[in-house]
Amino acid sequence: MIRSATLSPQTTLPSLNDNNRLRLLSGSANTPLAQEVARYLGMDLGPMVRKRFADGELYIQIQESIRGCDVYLLQPTCRPVNDHLMELLIMIDACRRASARQITAVIPYYGYARADRKTAGRESISAKLVANLITQAGASRILAMDLHSAQIQGYFDIPMDHVYGSPILVDYLASKQLHDLVVVSPDVGGVARARAFAKKLNDAPLAIIDKRRQAHNVAEVMNVIGDVAGKTAVLVDDMIDTAGTILEGARLLKQEGARQVYACATHAVFSPPAINRLSSGVFEEVIVTNTIPLPKEYCFPQLTVLSVANLLGETIWRIHEDSSVSSMFR
């Protein structure tokens, strides 16, 4: 069940009519989220034809005039990543050739973000490559949520707005009125994210899991830095992929005396065998957002999905009105 977060807009949203320059279009990656965003903005999704040729090539045509309009294309580049990325690029190109005044790619989940630097010889920095592809396709601006690493913002030579799902996760946790909280980072690289999360939870104490990664999607957990004994531990990460890291972290926290373990992440990638690991009984609750759509077979009793639609809708409106976006997170 998806729960919509409460977000009171700080701007008055007038009714949008045909003469307004704001247009919202959606790719096929997460249409339900796009529909929620459209409802928040009080408008309909723009009509579009999307079909495939016999060999799998994608064809897209915008079904209304967008000449001189500010167009927002909502498309997370989630599984299947290559198909959804290519669809985004074709949508951008179609809007550019239709003489849109400004094209903003709204990417709730930015795929290929984990290869953001060279850690060995002869590697590709695919996060930068994808940024180049989106820019060259004709995007004027980027709106992304919880990038895997903040440095990806610098890969774009066009304006970029980076928003966070943490306010939605924090509000939900605060509503549960949990006691003796400790926020835990699953690795050293996520300390800044966990520290900011802990600050919003009434300056909750912080713990860090020291781990050594042996290979991609394989993590060896070593020890906990900080006191978690007798406390409710909240593991915070930007994404959960195979859930190997977060599961081993939760088991270690239980060994160190944590009373309960909650998992929080913005992006529910959930590659196999993530569902089996997350529903194994180690976690009291797994809290994610709907930046990536989850089919029914991916749901399990401990899973809670929160909606980021209002947050994205408010951000889109502020960008359109040239208002501050950063003030939403102060």
Short mmCIF file of C-alpha atoms in Angstrom, two decimals:
data_model
loop_
_atom_site.label_atom_id
_atom_site.label_comp_id
_atom_site.label_asym_id
_atom_site.label_seq_id
_atom_site.Cartn_x
_atom_site.Cartn_y
_atom_site.Cartn_z
CA MET A 1 0.00 0.00 0.00
CA ILE A 2 1.45 3.35 -1.05
CA ARG A 3 1.03 6.16 1.44
CA SER A 4 1.11 9.74 0.24
CA ALA A 5 3.30 11.98 2.33
CA THR A 6 1.75 15.17 3.65
CA LEU A 7 3.41 18.19 2.09
CA SER A 8 1.81 21.57 2.41
CA PRO A 9 2.68 23.64 -0.65
CA GLN A 10 4.16 27.01 0.19
CA THR A 11 2.91 28.39 -3.09
CA THR A 12 -0.68 28.71 -4.28
CA LEU A 13 -1.31 26.46 -7.24
CA PRO A 14 -3.73 28.14 -9.67
CA SER A 15 -5.81 26.01 -11.97
CA LEU A 16 -3.84 25.10 -15.06
CA ASN A 17 -5.52 25.71 -18.40
CA ASP A 18 -4.65 25.08 -22.03
CA ASN A 19 -2.87 28.42 -22.29
CA ASN A 20 -0.42 27.58 -19.53
CA ARG A 21 3.11 26.79 -20.60
CA LEU A 22 3.64 23.93 -18.12
CA ARG A 23 3.36 20.42 -19.58
CA LEU A 24 3.99 17.11 -17.81
CA LEU A 25 4.77 13.98 -19.82
CA SER A 26 5.52 10.49 -18.57
CA GLY A 27 7.58 7.63 -19.88
CA SER A 28 6.56 4.05 -19.27
CA ALA A 29 8.92 3.45 -16.32
CA ASN A 30 6.64 4.78 -13.56
CA THR A 31 3.32 6.03 -14.92
CA PRO A 32 1.48 5.73 -11.55
CA LEU A 33 3.94 8.16 -9.94
CA ALA A 34 3.58 10.58 -12.86
CA GLN A 35 -0.21 10.45 -12.50
CA GLU A 36 0.09 11.31 -8.81
CA VAL A 37 2.37 14.25 -9.63
CA ALA A 38 -0.12 15.45 -12.25
CA ARG A 39 -2.94 15.31 -9.69
CA TYR A 40 -0.88 17.38 -7.26
CA LEU A 41 -0.34 19.99 -9.97
CA GLY A 42 -4.01 19.90 -10.97
CA MET A 43 -3.35 18.92 -14.57
CA ASP A 44 -3.40 15.91 -16.90
CA LEU A 45 -0.44 14.05 -18.32
CA GLY A 46 0.30 15.07 -21.89
CA PRO A 47 -0.93 12.60 -24.53
CA MET A 48 1.76 10.54 -26.23
CA VAL A 49 1.97 7.59 -28.61
CA ARG A 50 4.50 4.94 -27.65
CA LYS A 51 5.00 1.75 -29.65
CA ARG A 52 7.70 -0.67 -30.75
CA PHE A 53 8.70 -1.90 -34.17
CA ALA A 54 9.07 -5.62 -34.80
CA ASP A 55 12.80 -5.52 -34.01
CA GLY A 56 12.23 -3.77 -30.65
CA GLU A 57 12.99 -0.19 -31.72
CA LEU A 58 10.94 2.40 -29.82
CA TYR A 59 8.74 5.01 -31.50
CA ILE A 60 7.41 8.05 -29.61
CA GLN A 61 5.20 10.92 -30.78
CA ILE A 62 3.84 13.76 -28.67
CA GLN A 63 0.11 14.13 -29.37
CA GLU A 64 -0.33 17.85 -28.61
CA SER A 65 1.48 21.06 -29.43
CA ILE A 66 4.24 21.89 -26.95
CA ARG A 67 5.77 24.73 -28.93
CA GLY A 68 7.09 27.33 -26.50
CA CYS A 69 6.13 25.23 -23.45
CA ASP A 70 8.12 24.21 -20.38
CA VAL A 71 8.00 20.42 -20.60
CA TYR A 72 8.75 18.10 -17.68
CA LEU A 73 9.49 14.47 -18.61
CA LEU A 74 9.14 12.06 -15.69
CA GLN A 75 11.10 8.85 -16.22
CA PRO A 76 13.21 6.94 -13.69
CA THR A 77 15.88 4.86 -15.40
CA CYS A 78 15.08 1.70 -13.47
CA ARG A 79 14.79 -1.92 -14.59
CA PRO A 80 15.04 -2.54 -17.55
CA VAL A 81 17.59 0.26 -17.31
CA ASN A 82 18.70 0.39 -20.94
CA ASP A 83 15.15 0.45 -22.31
CA HIS A 84 14.01 3.19 -19.96
CA LEU A 85 17.13 5.28 -20.55
CA MET A 86 16.68 5.04 -24.32
CA GLU A 87 13.01 5.95 -23.95
CA LEU A 88 13.97 9.06 -21.97
CA LEU A 89 16.47 10.11 -24.64
CA ILE A 90 13.89 9.68 -27.42
CA MET A 91 11.29 11.66 -25.44
CA ILE A 92 13.77 14.50 -24.96
CA ASP A 93 14.63 14.49 -28.66
CA ALA A 94 10.94 14.51 -29.63
CA CYS A 95 10.27 17.51 -27.37
CA ARG A 96 13.30 19.38 -28.70
CA ARG A 97 12.18 18.85 -32.28
CA ALA A 98 8.66 19.98 -31.29
CA SER A 99 10.14 23.38 -30.27
CA ALA A 100 9.62 23.08 -26.51
CA ARG A 101 10.99 26.18 -24.79
CA GLN A 102 12.58 24.24 -21.95
CA ILE A 103 12.89 20.49 -21.34
CA THR A 104 13.39 19.24 -17.79
CA ALA A 105 14.20 15.55 -17.32
CA VAL A 106 12.63 14.49 -14.02
CA ILE A 107 14.57 11.37 -12.99
CA PRO A 108 13.38 10.04 -9.61
CA TYR A 109 15.92 7.21 -9.85
CA TYR A 110 19.15 7.80 -11.79
CA GLY A 111 20.49 4.53 -13.17
CA TYR A 112 24.16 3.81 -13.87
CA ALA A 113 25.02 6.02 -10.88
CA ARG A 114 27.21 3.49 -9.07
CA ALA A 115 30.06 3.77 -11.59
CA ASP A 116 30.78 7.40 -10.69
CA ARG A 117 34.60 7.24 -10.70
CA LYS A 118 37.46 4.99 -11.75
CA THR A 119 38.45 2.52 -9.04
CA ALA A 120 40.54 0.32 -11.36
CA GLY A 121 42.17 0.56 -14.76
CA ARG A 122 40.13 0.47 -17.98
CA GLU A 123 36.78 1.19 -16.33
CA SER A 124 33.99 3.36 -17.70
CA ILE A 125 32.51 6.20 -15.64
CA SER A 126 28.98 5.40 -16.79
CA ALA A 127 27.35 8.02 -14.53
CA LYS A 128 29.15 10.70 -16.54
CA LEU A 129 28.37 8.97 -19.85
CA VAL A 130 24.64 8.97 -19.08
CA ALA A 131 24.82 12.65 -18.09
CA ASN A 132 26.41 13.42 -21.46
CA LEU A 133 23.74 11.44 -23.32
CA ILE A 134 20.88 13.26 -21.59
CA THR A 135 22.49 16.65 -22.20
CA GLN A 136 23.26 15.96 -25.85
CA ALA A 137 19.72 14.69 -26.44
CA GLY A 138 18.51 18.21 -25.67
CA ALA A 139 17.56 18.42 -21.98
CA SER A 140 17.66 21.96 -20.58
CA ARG A 141 17.56 21.01 -16.90
CA ILE A 142 17.66 17.93 -14.65
CA LEU A 143 15.58 17.15 -11.56
CA ALA A 144 16.86 14.06 -9.73
CA MET A 145 16.23 12.50 -6.35
CA ASP A 146 18.80 11.01 -3.96
CA LEU A 147 21.70 10.42 -6.32
CA HIS A 148 24.01 7.58 -5.35
CA SER A 149 26.77 10.14 -4.86
CA ALA A 150 26.47 13.92 -4.73
CA GLN A 151 29.37 14.41 -7.14
CA ILE A 152 27.14 13.30 -10.04
CA GLN A 153 25.57 16.76 -9.94
CA GLY A 154 28.86 18.07 -11.34
CA TYR A 155 28.68 15.73 -14.33
CA PHE A 156 25.97 17.88 -15.90
CA ASP A 157 26.78 21.11 -17.73
CA ILE A 158 23.14 22.20 -17.48
CA PRO A 159 21.21 23.35 -14.37
CA MET A 160 20.40 20.54 -11.96
CA ASP A 161 18.11 20.33 -8.95
CA HIS A 162 18.84 17.53 -6.50
CA VAL A 163 16.06 16.74 -4.03
CA TYR A 164 15.91 14.27 -1.16
CA GLY A 165 13.45 11.63 -0.04
CA SER A 166 14.62 11.86 3.57
CA PRO A 167 11.89 14.34 4.72
CA ILE A 168 9.22 11.81 3.74
CA LEU A 169 11.03 8.94 5.47
CA VAL A 170 11.74 11.05 8.56
CA ASP A 171 8.12 12.20 8.86
CA TYR A 172 6.93 8.62 8.70
CA LEU A 173 9.41 7.42 11.34
CA ALA A 174 8.55 10.37 13.59
CA SER A 175 4.86 9.43 13.38
CA LYS A 176 5.69 5.98 14.78
CA GLN A 177 7.11 7.61 17.96
CA LEU A 178 9.93 5.10 18.29
CA HIS A 179 12.08 5.29 21.42
CA ASP A 180 15.86 5.00 21.88
CA LEU A 181 16.58 5.54 18.21
CA VAL A 182 20.05 5.21 16.71
CA VAL A 183 20.59 5.98 13.02
CA VAL A 184 23.04 3.60 11.36
CA SER A 185 25.02 4.08 8.16
CA PRO A 186 25.60 0.73 6.39
CA ASP A 187 29.04 1.89 5.24
CA VAL A 188 31.51 4.72 5.67
CA GLY A 189 30.45 6.29 2.35
CA GLY A 190 26.94 6.89 3.64
CA VAL A 191 27.91 8.70 6.85
CA ALA A 192 26.94 12.16 5.58
CA ARG A 193 23.50 10.88 4.54
CA ALA A 194 22.96 9.12 7.89
CA ARG A 195 24.17 12.15 9.87
CA ALA A 196 21.70 14.43 8.10
CA PHE A 197 18.95 11.86 8.69
CA ALA A 198 19.81 11.62 12.40
CA LYS A 199 19.78 15.41 12.78
CA LYS A 200 16.20 15.53 11.50
CA LEU A 201 15.22 12.86 14.02
CA ASN A 202 15.88 15.16 16.99
CA ASP A 203 19.65 14.70 16.77
CA ALA A 204 19.48 10.94 17.27
CA PRO A 205 22.85 9.24 17.92
CA LEU A 206 24.78 7.87 14.94
CA ALA A 207 26.48 4.51 14.39
CA ILE A 208 28.51 3.26 11.42
CA ILE A 209 29.02 -0.23 10.05
CA ASP A 210 32.57 -0.82 8.87
CA LYS A 211 32.60 -3.24 5.96
CA ARG A 212 34.91 -4.51 3.28
CA ARG A 213 33.39 -5.05 -0.17
CA GLN A 214 34.89 -8.04 -1.98
CA ALA A 215 32.98 -7.66 -5.27
CA HIS A 216 29.94 -5.89 -6.75
CA ASN A 217 26.78 -6.79 -4.78
CA VAL A 218 28.87 -8.72 -2.25
CA ALA A 219 29.75 -7.17 1.11
CA GLU A 220 31.62 -8.51 4.13
CA VAL A 221 30.54 -6.78 7.32
CA MET A 222 33.25 -6.27 9.92
CA ASN A 223 32.08 -4.31 12.99
CA VAL A 224 29.88 -1.54 14.38
CA ILE A 225 31.28 1.85 15.36
CA GLY A 226 28.93 3.26 18.00
CA ASP A 227 26.52 2.04 20.67
CA VAL A 228 23.42 0.17 19.50
CA ALA A 229 22.76 -2.12 22.49
CA GLY A 230 19.12 -2.02 23.63
CA LYS A 231 18.21 0.58 20.97
CA THR A 232 15.99 0.74 17.91
CA ALA A 233 18.38 0.86 14.96
CA VAL A 234 17.41 2.58 11.71
CA LEU A 235 19.61 1.58 8.77
CA VAL A 236 19.61 4.38 6.17
CA ASP A 237 20.77 4.07 2.55
CA ASP A 238 19.96 5.63 -0.80
CA MET A 239 18.97 2.32 -2.41
CA ILE A 240 18.41 -1.34 -1.68
CA ASP A 241 19.52 -3.54 -4.56
CA THR A 242 20.16 -7.20 -3.68
CA ALA A 243 19.85 -6.33 0.05
CA GLY A 244 23.08 -8.17 0.88
CA THR A 245 24.72 -5.17 2.54
CA ILE A 246 21.70 -4.10 4.56
CA LEU A 247 20.86 -7.67 5.66
CA GLU A 248 24.38 -8.38 6.93
CA GLY A 249 24.32 -4.99 8.64
CA ALA A 250 21.02 -5.80 10.36
CA ARG A 251 22.30 -9.16 11.55
CA LEU A 252 25.39 -7.52 12.98
CA LEU A 253 23.26 -4.92 14.77
CA LYS A 254 21.18 -7.68 16.32
CA GLN A 255 24.38 -9.42 17.45
CA GLU A 256 25.51 -6.15 19.03
CA GLY A 257 22.27 -5.98 21.06
CA ALA A 258 19.93 -3.81 18.96
CA ARG A 259 16.34 -4.36 20.05
CA GLN A 260 14.75 -3.72 16.63
CA VAL A 261 16.11 -2.93 13.18
CA TYR A 262 14.32 -0.77 10.60
CA ALA A 263 15.58 -0.32 7.03
CA CYS A 264 15.04 2.98 5.18
CA ALA A 265 15.93 3.69 1.57
CA THR A 266 14.64 5.99 -1.14
CA HIS A 267 15.07 3.61 -4.07
CA ALA A 268 13.70 0.06 -3.94
CA VAL A 269 15.73 -1.55 -6.72
CA PHE A 270 15.08 -5.02 -5.22
CA SER A 271 17.12 -7.27 -7.49
CA PRO A 272 16.86 -10.99 -6.61
CA PRO A 273 17.24 -12.31 -3.95
CA ALA A 274 16.35 -9.02 -2.19
CA ILE A 275 12.74 -9.97 -1.36
CA ASN A 276 13.77 -13.21 0.36
CA ARG A 277 16.42 -11.40 2.38
CA LEU A 278 14.23 -8.49 3.43
CA SER A 279 11.30 -10.71 4.43
CA SER A 280 13.46 -13.13 6.42
CA GLY A 281 12.30 -11.72 9.77
CA VAL A 282 15.42 -9.71 10.60
CA PHE A 283 13.75 -6.35 9.92
CA GLU A 284 10.88 -4.91 11.91
CA GLU A 285 9.94 -2.83 8.86
CA VAL A 286 11.43 -1.95 5.47
CA ILE A 287 10.50 1.60 4.44
CA VAL A 288 11.03 2.77 0.85
CA THR A 289 9.50 5.28 -1.59
CA ASN A 290 7.82 4.82 -4.95
CA THR A 291 10.58 6.32 -7.12
CA ILE A 292 10.74 2.83 -8.62
CA PRO A 293 7.44 0.97 -9.19
CA LEU A 294 7.09 -2.30 -7.30
CA PRO A 295 4.94 -5.09 -8.76
CA LYS A 296 2.65 -6.98 -6.39
CA GLU A 297 4.95 -9.99 -6.27
CA TYR A 298 7.70 -7.77 -4.81
CA CYS A 299 5.58 -6.79 -1.79
CA PHE A 300 5.84 -8.50 1.61
CA PRO A 301 4.30 -7.86 5.06
CA GLN A 302 7.18 -5.80 6.45
CA LEU A 303 7.28 -3.45 3.44
CA THR A 304 5.96 0.13 3.57
CA VAL A 305 6.01 2.26 0.42
CA LEU A 306 5.75 6.06 0.78
CA SER A 307 4.87 8.36 -2.10
CA VAL A 308 7.21 11.12 -3.28
CA ALA A 309 4.60 12.55 -5.67
CA ASN A 310 3.80 15.66 -3.62
CA LEU A 311 7.49 16.41 -3.15
CA LEU A 312 8.20 16.12 -6.86
CA GLY A 313 5.08 18.07 -7.76
CA GLU A 314 6.00 20.94 -5.45
CA THR A 315 9.56 20.95 -6.80
CA ILE A 316 8.34 21.07 -10.40
CA TRP A 317 6.04 23.98 -9.58
CA ARG A 318 8.84 25.90 -7.84
CA ILE A 319 11.19 25.38 -10.79
CA HIS A 320 8.46 26.56 -13.17
CA GLU A 321 7.83 29.64 -11.03
CA ASP A 322 11.56 30.36 -10.50
CA SER A 323 11.16 29.87 -6.73
CA SER A 324 13.59 28.38 -4.25
CA VAL A 325 13.84 24.60 -4.15
CA SER A 326 16.41 24.34 -1.35
CA SER A 327 14.07 26.09 1.10
CA MET A 328 11.86 22.99 1.04
CA PHE A 329 14.54 21.07 2.96
CA ARG A 330 15.47 23.61 5.62
#
